[in-house]
């Protein structure tokens, strides 16, 4: 699997404490470890140096976080990036674009007005839509996913991600590509395996496996499991609001002070 995980045993899941009341819901019950198998590397796997400090092999969080963030980004991931835009997104180009936008923003005498914010939004939002959100991790993972007309490309650069002064992640820098159809199959497999694992977990909770002091809205839990288990629609190549590539090009021309041929 490209997207892999293991759920924490139910008797080890820490309930959420809200105003003195212990409770769990569907999201919290997905507590576990997750990672991505990208060729010979594993994303979200801590480095040997960090694991020697007593940290588990993979990041510990609710698996639903990875699942939801992936589905939110998926329409943008599957929207093909025009060939002339790829140098501004792939490899060092992504960092250069963001750094140039920051420098341009700081150089503006008046950081206000519709034109200013339109340039900011167009210059970087198309990149941000193709970066998987990992701000809930400390340190985060630098991870971008984007596609052309044939392949989905997974890129990461964690060379600056440190944990107590040592490299945080085992996968420091790299690229992994796979055909668009195969990527969608992997997303579908992640959905199926997570929902299957949660179906078993939800049944156990409904059967009363948790301690009595942990409150769970059983009817609500069953409804959410049923809703989330519905088949995914994975055949769209465009987000609800497709990227305005001409507007992106114009914004890049602006932040590069017209010195960039686009």
XYZ file of C-alpha atoms in Angstrom:
262
model
C 0.000 0.000 0.000
C 1.096 3.531 -0.709
C -0.839 4.732 2.349
C -0.360 2.368 5.278
C -1.389 2.391 8.923
C -1.993 0.413 12.082
C -4.637 1.297 14.653
C -3.794 1.520 18.338
C -5.358 -1.364 20.307
C -8.673 -0.190 21.746
C -7.590 -0.662 25.346
C -4.651 1.698 24.694
C -6.601 4.514 23.010
C -6.600 7.575 25.253
C -10.118 9.056 25.613
C -10.615 12.752 25.054
C -11.380 14.729 28.207
C -13.984 17.448 27.759
C -14.874 19.278 30.966
C -14.104 16.223 33.051
C -16.055 13.835 30.822
C -14.080 11.093 29.062
C -15.358 10.522 25.551
C -14.458 9.044 22.183
C -15.871 9.471 18.704
C -15.103 8.142 15.229
C -12.129 10.432 14.572
C -10.552 9.726 17.971
C -11.038 5.990 17.538
C -8.754 6.074 14.471
C -5.790 6.681 16.789
C -2.761 4.843 15.463
C 0.412 5.139 13.423
C 0.552 5.830 9.694
C 3.147 6.064 6.964
C 3.585 6.097 3.181
C 5.567 3.493 1.270
C 7.365 5.399 -1.495
C 9.666 2.982 -3.306
C 12.437 2.102 -0.834
C 11.614 5.010 1.499
C 8.891 5.491 4.076
C 7.369 8.890 4.725
C 6.254 9.669 8.294
C 8.888 7.227 9.581
C 11.176 8.692 12.232
C 14.923 8.485 11.701
C 17.093 5.981 13.554
C 18.498 8.840 15.644
C 15.037 9.871 16.802
C 13.925 6.321 17.507
C 16.956 5.874 19.738
C 15.363 8.579 21.904
C 12.402 6.297 22.545
C 10.101 7.598 19.816
C 7.978 5.006 17.938
C 8.894 4.064 14.382
C 6.046 5.967 12.712
C 4.170 9.138 13.575
C 1.398 8.628 16.106
C -1.849 10.449 15.377
C -5.398 9.780 14.300
C -5.215 7.985 10.947
C -8.306 9.931 9.897
C -6.136 13.061 9.779
C -4.053 11.669 6.907
C -7.177 10.280 5.242
C -9.142 13.545 5.409
C -6.218 15.726 4.351
C -5.555 13.430 1.397
C -9.170 13.540 0.218
C -9.270 17.327 0.594
C -6.172 17.708 -1.582
C -7.080 14.964 -4.058
C -8.957 17.099 -6.634
C -5.949 19.426 -6.862
C -3.474 16.538 -6.919
C -5.325 15.031 -9.883
C -5.647 18.326 -11.773
C -2.766 18.143 -14.293
C -0.186 20.883 -13.889
C 0.737 22.542 -17.221
C 4.278 21.785 -18.327
C 5.414 25.412 -18.043
C 4.273 25.519 -14.388
C 6.111 22.381 -13.289
C 9.507 24.110 -12.801
C 7.844 26.387 -10.227
C 6.394 23.461 -8.277
C 8.800 20.557 -8.565
C 12.094 20.174 -6.710
C 13.863 23.345 -5.655
C 11.454 25.344 -7.795
C 8.722 25.084 -5.160
C 10.919 26.673 -2.517
C 12.174 29.343 -4.910
C 8.632 30.338 -5.801
C 7.558 30.636 -2.175
C 10.747 32.496 -1.221
C 10.311 34.891 -4.139
C 6.715 35.552 -3.162
C 7.826 36.325 0.395
C 10.528 38.695 -0.845
C 8.077 40.405 -3.191
C 5.505 40.790 -0.421
C 8.034 42.347 1.941
C 9.160 44.769 -0.768
C 5.714 46.241 -1.308
C 5.327 49.737 0.200
C 1.646 49.122 0.921
C 0.725 45.542 1.735
C -2.955 45.969 1.143
C -5.497 46.249 -1.624
C -7.172 43.793 -3.957
C -4.275 43.652 -6.429
C -1.784 42.806 -3.678
C -3.848 39.983 -2.212
C -4.810 38.641 -5.630
C -1.131 38.336 -6.523
C -0.321 36.625 -3.220
C -3.193 34.182 -3.555
C -2.537 33.276 -7.169
C 1.237 32.964 -6.706
C 1.175 30.419 -3.885
C -2.300 28.911 -3.420
C -1.894 26.567 -6.376
C 1.220 25.198 -4.669
C -0.371 24.982 -1.233
C -3.293 23.012 -2.644
C -0.762 20.354 -3.678
C 1.043 20.164 -0.331
C -0.323 17.652 2.154
C -1.132 19.358 5.444
C 1.090 18.048 8.248
C 1.082 21.037 10.618
C -0.365 18.805 13.351
C 2.990 16.998 13.547
C 6.044 18.407 15.291
C 8.158 18.633 13.293
C 5.992 18.579 10.191
C 6.721 16.705 6.975
C 7.454 18.619 3.772
C 5.331 16.699 1.281
C 3.918 17.723 -2.099
C 1.793 15.659 -4.474
C 0.930 16.771 -7.983
C 0.258 15.292 -11.384
C 0.853 15.785 -15.068
C -1.259 14.054 -17.694
C 0.329 10.641 -17.080
C 1.775 10.413 -13.560
C 1.246 11.521 -9.988
C 4.464 12.694 -8.380
C 5.169 12.546 -4.633
C 8.010 14.849 -3.547
C 9.482 15.424 -0.117
C 12.307 17.462 1.377
C 12.776 17.014 5.121
C 16.423 18.015 5.337
C 15.590 20.935 7.628
C 13.150 18.991 9.829
C 14.870 18.345 13.159
C 13.846 16.673 16.406
C 15.997 17.616 19.392
C 18.768 18.643 17.016
C 18.854 15.497 14.868
C 17.162 14.718 11.523
C 13.545 13.915 12.310
C 12.512 11.717 9.401
C 14.126 8.711 7.723
C 13.094 9.939 4.254
C 14.993 13.198 3.856
C 14.607 14.070 0.168
C 13.210 12.300 -2.837
C 10.620 11.827 -5.546
C 8.283 8.912 -6.227
C 6.063 8.728 -9.298
C 3.298 6.343 -10.297
C 0.651 6.287 -13.021
C -2.449 8.342 -12.308
C -4.719 5.280 -12.388
C -2.497 3.426 -9.931
C -2.451 6.392 -7.551
C -6.249 6.489 -7.518
C -6.320 2.750 -6.878
C -4.059 3.320 -3.878
C -6.353 6.047 -2.546
C -9.277 3.672 -2.947
C -7.380 0.896 -1.168
C -6.601 3.238 1.736
C -10.286 4.108 2.014
C -11.355 0.457 1.929
C -8.831 -0.766 4.477
C -9.461 2.090 6.905
C -13.227 1.630 6.697
C -12.912 -2.126 7.160
C -10.690 -1.666 10.213
C -13.061 0.930 11.633
C -16.110 -1.258 10.998
C -14.574 -3.875 13.289
C -13.641 -1.204 15.826
C -17.072 0.425 15.792
C -18.753 -2.952 16.298
C -16.525 -3.671 19.296
C -17.347 -0.274 20.816
C -21.065 -0.787 20.186
C -20.779 -4.170 21.910
C -19.495 -2.395 25.045
C -15.773 -3.139 24.990
C -14.811 0.294 26.361
C -14.888 1.116 30.092
C -18.248 2.442 31.298
C -16.754 5.829 32.214
C -15.844 6.527 28.554
C -18.850 8.107 26.882
C -19.545 7.249 23.236
C -22.583 8.340 21.248
C -23.232 4.876 19.824
C -26.058 5.853 17.411
C -23.971 8.761 16.164
C -20.907 6.528 15.827
C -22.851 3.995 13.752
C -24.248 6.733 11.503
C -20.815 8.221 10.933
C -19.305 4.840 10.114
C -22.072 4.208 7.584
C -21.646 7.652 6.023
C -17.875 7.498 5.798
C -17.923 3.977 4.342
C -19.763 5.093 1.213
C -17.765 4.484 -2.003
C -15.452 7.294 -3.040
C -15.806 9.158 -6.304
C -12.300 9.084 -7.762
C -12.869 9.891 -11.420
C -12.581 13.681 -11.410
C -9.565 15.430 -12.957
C -10.484 18.901 -11.759
C -11.310 20.547 -8.423
C -14.664 22.297 -7.936
C -12.938 25.568 -8.850
C -10.267 24.671 -11.441
C -6.992 26.542 -11.245
C -6.856 29.690 -13.360
C -3.452 29.011 -14.861
C -3.295 32.328 -16.734
C -3.858 34.148 -13.435
C -1.089 32.070 -11.846
C 1.263 32.951 -14.709
C 0.507 36.647 -14.308
C 1.124 36.488 -10.558
C 4.457 34.762 -11.094
C 5.456 37.428 -13.587
C 4.623 40.057 -10.983
C 6.583 38.529 -8.113
C 9.567 37.897 -10.374
C 9.454 41.549 -11.479
C 8.906 40.632 -15.134
C 12.315 38.948 -15.358
C 10.747 35.519 -15.715
C 9.697 34.296 -19.140
C 6.374 32.455 -18.726
